[in-house]
mmCIF file of C-alpha atoms in Angstrom:
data_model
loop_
_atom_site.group_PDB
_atom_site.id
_atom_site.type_symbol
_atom_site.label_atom_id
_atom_site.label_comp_id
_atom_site.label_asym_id
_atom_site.label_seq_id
_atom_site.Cartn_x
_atom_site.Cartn_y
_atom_site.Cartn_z
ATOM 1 C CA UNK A 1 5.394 -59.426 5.368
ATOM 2 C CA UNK A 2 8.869 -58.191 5.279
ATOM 3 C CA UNK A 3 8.383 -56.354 1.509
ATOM 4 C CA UNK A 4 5.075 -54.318 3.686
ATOM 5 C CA UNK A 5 7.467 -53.458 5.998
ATOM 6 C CA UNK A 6 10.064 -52.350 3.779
ATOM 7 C CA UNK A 7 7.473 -50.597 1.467
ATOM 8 C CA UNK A 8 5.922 -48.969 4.434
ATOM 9 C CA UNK A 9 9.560 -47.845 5.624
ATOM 10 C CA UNK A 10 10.545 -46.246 1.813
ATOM 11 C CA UNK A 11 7.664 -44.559 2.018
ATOM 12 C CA UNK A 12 8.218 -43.000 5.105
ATOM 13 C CA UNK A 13 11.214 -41.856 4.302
ATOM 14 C CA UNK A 14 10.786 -39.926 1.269
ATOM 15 C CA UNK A 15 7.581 -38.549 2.741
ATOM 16 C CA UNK A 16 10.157 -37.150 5.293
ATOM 17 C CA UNK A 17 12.406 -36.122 2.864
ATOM 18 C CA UNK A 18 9.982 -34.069 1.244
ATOM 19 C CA UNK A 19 8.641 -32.252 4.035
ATOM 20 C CA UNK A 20 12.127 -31.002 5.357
ATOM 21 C CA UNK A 21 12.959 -29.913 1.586
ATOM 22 C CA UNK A 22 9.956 -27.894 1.609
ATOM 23 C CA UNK A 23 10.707 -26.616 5.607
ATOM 24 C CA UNK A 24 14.000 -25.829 4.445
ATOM 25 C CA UNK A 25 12.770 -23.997 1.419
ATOM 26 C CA UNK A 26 9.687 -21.853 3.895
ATOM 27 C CA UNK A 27 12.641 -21.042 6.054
ATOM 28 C CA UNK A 28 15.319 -19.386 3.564
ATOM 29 C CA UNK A 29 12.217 -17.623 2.192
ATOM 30 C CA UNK A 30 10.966 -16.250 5.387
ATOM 31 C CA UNK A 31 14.302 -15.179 5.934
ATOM 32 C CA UNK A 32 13.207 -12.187 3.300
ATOM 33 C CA UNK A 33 11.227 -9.902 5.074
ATOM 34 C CA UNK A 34 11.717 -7.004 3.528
ATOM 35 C CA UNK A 35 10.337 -5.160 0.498
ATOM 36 C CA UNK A 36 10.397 -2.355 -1.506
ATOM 37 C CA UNK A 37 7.817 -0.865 -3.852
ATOM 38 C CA UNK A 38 6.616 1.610 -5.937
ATOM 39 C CA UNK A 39 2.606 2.507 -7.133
ATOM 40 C CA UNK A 40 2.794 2.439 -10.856
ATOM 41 C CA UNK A 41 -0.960 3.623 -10.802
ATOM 42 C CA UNK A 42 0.146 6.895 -9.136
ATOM 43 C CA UNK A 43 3.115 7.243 -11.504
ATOM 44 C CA UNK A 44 1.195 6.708 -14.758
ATOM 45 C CA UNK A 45 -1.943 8.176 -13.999
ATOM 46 C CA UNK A 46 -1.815 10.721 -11.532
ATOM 47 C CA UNK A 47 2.461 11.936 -11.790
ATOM 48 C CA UNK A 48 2.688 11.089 -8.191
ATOM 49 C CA UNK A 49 6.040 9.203 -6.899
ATOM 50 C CA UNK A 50 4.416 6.861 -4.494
ATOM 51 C CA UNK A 51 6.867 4.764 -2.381
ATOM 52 C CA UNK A 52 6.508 1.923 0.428
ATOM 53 C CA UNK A 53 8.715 -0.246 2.758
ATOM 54 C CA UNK A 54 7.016 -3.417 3.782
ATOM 55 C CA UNK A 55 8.684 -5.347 6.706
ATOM 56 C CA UNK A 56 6.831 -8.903 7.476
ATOM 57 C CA UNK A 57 6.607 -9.797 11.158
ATOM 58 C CA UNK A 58 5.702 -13.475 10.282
ATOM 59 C CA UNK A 59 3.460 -15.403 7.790
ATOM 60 C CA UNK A 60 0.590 -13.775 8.246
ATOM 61 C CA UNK A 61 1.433 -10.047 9.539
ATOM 62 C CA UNK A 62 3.323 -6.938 8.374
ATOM 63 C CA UNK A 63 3.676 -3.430 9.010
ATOM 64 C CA UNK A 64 5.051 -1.167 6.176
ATOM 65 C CA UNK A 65 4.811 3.145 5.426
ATOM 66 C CA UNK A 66 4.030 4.649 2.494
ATOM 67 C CA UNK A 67 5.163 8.277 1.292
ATOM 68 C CA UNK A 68 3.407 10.138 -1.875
ATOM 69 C CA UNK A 69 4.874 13.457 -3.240
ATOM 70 C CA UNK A 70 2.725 14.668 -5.541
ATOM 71 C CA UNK A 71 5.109 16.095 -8.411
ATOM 72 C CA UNK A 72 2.458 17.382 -10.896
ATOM 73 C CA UNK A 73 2.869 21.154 -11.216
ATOM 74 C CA UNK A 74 -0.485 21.748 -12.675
ATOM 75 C CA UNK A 75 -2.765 20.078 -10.160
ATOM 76 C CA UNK A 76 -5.126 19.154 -12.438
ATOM 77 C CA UNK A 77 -5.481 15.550 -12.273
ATOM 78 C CA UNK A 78 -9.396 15.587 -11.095
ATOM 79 C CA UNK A 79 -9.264 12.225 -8.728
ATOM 80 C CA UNK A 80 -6.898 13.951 -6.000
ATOM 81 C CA UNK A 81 -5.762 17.472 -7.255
ATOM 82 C CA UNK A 82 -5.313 18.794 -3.754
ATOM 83 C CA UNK A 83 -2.814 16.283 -2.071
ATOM 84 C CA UNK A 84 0.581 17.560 -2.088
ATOM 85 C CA UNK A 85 2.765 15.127 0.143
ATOM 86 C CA UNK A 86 1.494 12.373 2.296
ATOM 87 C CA UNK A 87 2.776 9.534 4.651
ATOM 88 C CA UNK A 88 1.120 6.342 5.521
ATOM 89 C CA UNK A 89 1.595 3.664 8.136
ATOM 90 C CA UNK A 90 -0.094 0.393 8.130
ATOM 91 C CA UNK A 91 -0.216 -2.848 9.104
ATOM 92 C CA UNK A 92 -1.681 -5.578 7.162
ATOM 93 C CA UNK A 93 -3.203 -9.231 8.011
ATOM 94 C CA UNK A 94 -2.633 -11.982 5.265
ATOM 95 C CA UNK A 95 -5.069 -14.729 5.072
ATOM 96 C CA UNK A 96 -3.334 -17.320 3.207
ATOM 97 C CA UNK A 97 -0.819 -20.124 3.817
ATOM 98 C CA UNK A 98 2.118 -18.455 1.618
ATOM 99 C CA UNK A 99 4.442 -16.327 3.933
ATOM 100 C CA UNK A 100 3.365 -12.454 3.988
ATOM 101 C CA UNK A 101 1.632 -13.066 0.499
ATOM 102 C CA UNK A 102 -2.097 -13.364 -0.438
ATOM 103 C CA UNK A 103 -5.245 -11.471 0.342
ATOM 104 C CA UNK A 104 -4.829 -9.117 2.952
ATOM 105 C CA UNK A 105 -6.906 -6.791 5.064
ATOM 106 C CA UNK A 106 -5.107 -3.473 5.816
ATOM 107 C CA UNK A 107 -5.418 -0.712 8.501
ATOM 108 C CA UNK A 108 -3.805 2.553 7.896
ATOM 109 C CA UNK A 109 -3.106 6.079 9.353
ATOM 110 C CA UNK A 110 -2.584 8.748 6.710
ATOM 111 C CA UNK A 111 -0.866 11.968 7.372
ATOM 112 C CA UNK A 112 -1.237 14.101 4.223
ATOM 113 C CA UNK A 113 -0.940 17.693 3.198
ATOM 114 C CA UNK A 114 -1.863 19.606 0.190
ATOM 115 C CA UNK A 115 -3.663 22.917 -1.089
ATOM 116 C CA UNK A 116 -7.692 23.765 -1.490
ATOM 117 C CA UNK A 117 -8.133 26.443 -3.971
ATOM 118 C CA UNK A 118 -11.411 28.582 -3.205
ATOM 119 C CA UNK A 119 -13.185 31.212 -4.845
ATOM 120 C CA UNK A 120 -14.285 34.306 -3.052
ATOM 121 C CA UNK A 121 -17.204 36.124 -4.580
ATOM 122 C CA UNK A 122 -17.965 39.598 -3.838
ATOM 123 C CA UNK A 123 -20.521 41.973 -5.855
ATOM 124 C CA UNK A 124 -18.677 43.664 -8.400
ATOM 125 C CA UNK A 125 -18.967 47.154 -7.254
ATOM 126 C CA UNK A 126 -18.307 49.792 -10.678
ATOM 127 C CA UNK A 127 -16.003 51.931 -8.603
ATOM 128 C CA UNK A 128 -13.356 49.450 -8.023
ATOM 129 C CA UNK A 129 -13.278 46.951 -11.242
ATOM 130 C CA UNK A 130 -11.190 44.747 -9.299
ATOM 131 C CA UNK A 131 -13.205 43.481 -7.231
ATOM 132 C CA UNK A 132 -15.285 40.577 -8.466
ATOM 133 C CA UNK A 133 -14.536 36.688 -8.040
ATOM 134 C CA UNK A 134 -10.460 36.421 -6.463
ATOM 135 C CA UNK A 135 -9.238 33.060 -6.052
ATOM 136 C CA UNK A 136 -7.816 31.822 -3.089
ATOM 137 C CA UNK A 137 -5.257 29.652 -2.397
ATOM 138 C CA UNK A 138 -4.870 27.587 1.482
ATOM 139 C CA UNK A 139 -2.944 24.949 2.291
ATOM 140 C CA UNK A 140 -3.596 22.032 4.977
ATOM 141 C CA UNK A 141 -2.559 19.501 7.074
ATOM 142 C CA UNK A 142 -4.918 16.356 8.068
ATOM 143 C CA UNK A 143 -4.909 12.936 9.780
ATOM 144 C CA UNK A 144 -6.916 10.098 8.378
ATOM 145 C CA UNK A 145 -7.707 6.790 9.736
ATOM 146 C CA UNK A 146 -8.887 4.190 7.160
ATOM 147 C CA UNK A 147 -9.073 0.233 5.547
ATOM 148 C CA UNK A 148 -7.977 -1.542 2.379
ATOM 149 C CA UNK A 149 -8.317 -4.997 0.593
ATOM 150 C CA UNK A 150 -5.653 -6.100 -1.457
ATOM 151 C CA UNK A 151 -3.855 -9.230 -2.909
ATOM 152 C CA UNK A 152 -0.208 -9.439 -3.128
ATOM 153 C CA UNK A 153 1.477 -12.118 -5.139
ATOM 154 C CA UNK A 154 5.228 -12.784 -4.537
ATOM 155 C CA UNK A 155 7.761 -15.053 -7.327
ATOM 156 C CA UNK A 156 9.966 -17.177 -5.633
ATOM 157 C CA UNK A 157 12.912 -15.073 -6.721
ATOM 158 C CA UNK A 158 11.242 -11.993 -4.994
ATOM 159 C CA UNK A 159 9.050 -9.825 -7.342
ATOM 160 C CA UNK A 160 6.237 -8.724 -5.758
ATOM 161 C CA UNK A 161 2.917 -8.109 -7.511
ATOM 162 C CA UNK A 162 -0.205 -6.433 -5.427
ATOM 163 C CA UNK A 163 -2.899 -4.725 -6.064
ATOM 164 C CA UNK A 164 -5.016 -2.796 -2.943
ATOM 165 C CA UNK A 165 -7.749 -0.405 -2.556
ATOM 166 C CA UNK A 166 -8.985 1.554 0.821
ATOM 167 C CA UNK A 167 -10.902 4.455 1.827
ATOM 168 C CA UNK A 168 -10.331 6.623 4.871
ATOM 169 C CA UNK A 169 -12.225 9.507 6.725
ATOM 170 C CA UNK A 170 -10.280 12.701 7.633
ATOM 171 C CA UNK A 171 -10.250 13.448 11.256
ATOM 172 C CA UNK A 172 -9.174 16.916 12.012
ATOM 173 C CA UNK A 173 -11.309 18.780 9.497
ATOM 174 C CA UNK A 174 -8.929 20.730 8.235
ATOM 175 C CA UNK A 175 -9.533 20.189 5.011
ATOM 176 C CA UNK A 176 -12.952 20.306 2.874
ATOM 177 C CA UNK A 177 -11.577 17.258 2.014
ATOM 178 C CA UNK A 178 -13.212 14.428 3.754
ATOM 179 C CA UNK A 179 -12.576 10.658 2.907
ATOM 180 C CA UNK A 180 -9.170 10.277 1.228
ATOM 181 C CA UNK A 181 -8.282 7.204 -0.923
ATOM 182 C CA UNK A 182 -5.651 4.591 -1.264
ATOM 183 C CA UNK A 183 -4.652 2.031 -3.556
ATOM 184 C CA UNK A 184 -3.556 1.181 -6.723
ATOM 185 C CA UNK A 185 -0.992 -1.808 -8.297
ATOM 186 C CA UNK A 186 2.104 -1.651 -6.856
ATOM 187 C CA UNK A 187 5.322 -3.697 -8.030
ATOM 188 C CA UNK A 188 8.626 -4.160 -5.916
ATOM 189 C CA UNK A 189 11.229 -6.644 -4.989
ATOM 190 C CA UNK A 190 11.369 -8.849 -1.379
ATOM 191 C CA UNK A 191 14.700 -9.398 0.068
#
């Protein structure tokens, strides 16, 4: 009887042991709620620089902004050739037991601006040759409101790995521009 209670009290104890190793461990990594990332879709694909802070609030919540500058000269990437600059808030709900990390629903605000290019066409009239099709050139300002899905995967040294994708509608109308899109894989570092 006395080796089942000694077995019984071993047991015990390194079933303690292990769950205030791994406490101690969920601590000193919630302690890192803050991260810094960059869109390499945008880079490689589309020449835009597309930054985001990420601040967790706890295991399951975060809020973050994003800002795009679109630094392509041209404009004539043909998935979002009229977005020049654009800055987007969020806040994100993780639905998995890892802190901040895992799939994640997403609600964002998008302030962006940019220029539509329009053609004007007029009857070409034989005294005055220069009149005919003229190109115009407008620029805008518009608020969107939106959602994304994403997964974000995070080392346990701090590398963060996520991948997103979202759709918004334009509110104001400013634009002819009317559901704008986010996402992309995005790499960055938690501290």
């Amino acid at each position: 009887m006395k080796n089942l209670h000694l077995l019984l009290v071993l047991i015990l104890t390194s079933f303690y042991g292990f769950t205030q190793e791994k406490q101690e461990e969920s601590i000193a990594f919630s302690n890192k709620q803050h991260e810094l990332k960059i869109n390499m879709t945008n880079l490689i694909f589309l020449e835009f620089a597309d930054l985001t802070y990420e601040r967790a609030l706890n295991e399951e919540s975060a809020i973050g902004v994003g800002v795009l500058f679109n630094f392509d000269s041209n404009n004539d990437n043909d998935l979002d050739e009229y977005r020049k600059f654009s800055i987007t808030p969020y806040y994100r709900h993780y639905f998995s037991k890892q802190y901040a990390e895992g799939f994640f629903v997403e609600g964002f605000t998008m302030l962006h601006t940019g220029e539509e290019n329009s053609n004007i066409f007029i009857l070409y009239d034989d005294s005055n040759p220069s009149l005919g099709g003229q190109f115009n050139e407008e620029t805008y300002t518009d608020l969107a409101i939106g959602l994304s899905l994403g997964f974000k995967a995070v080392s346990t040294r701090g590398f963060v790995a996520e991948i997103y994708l979202g759709l918004g509608r334009d509110l104001l109308g400013n634009s002819d521009i009317e559901v704008v899109g986010r996402g992309g894989i995005s790499l960055g570092y938690r501290f």
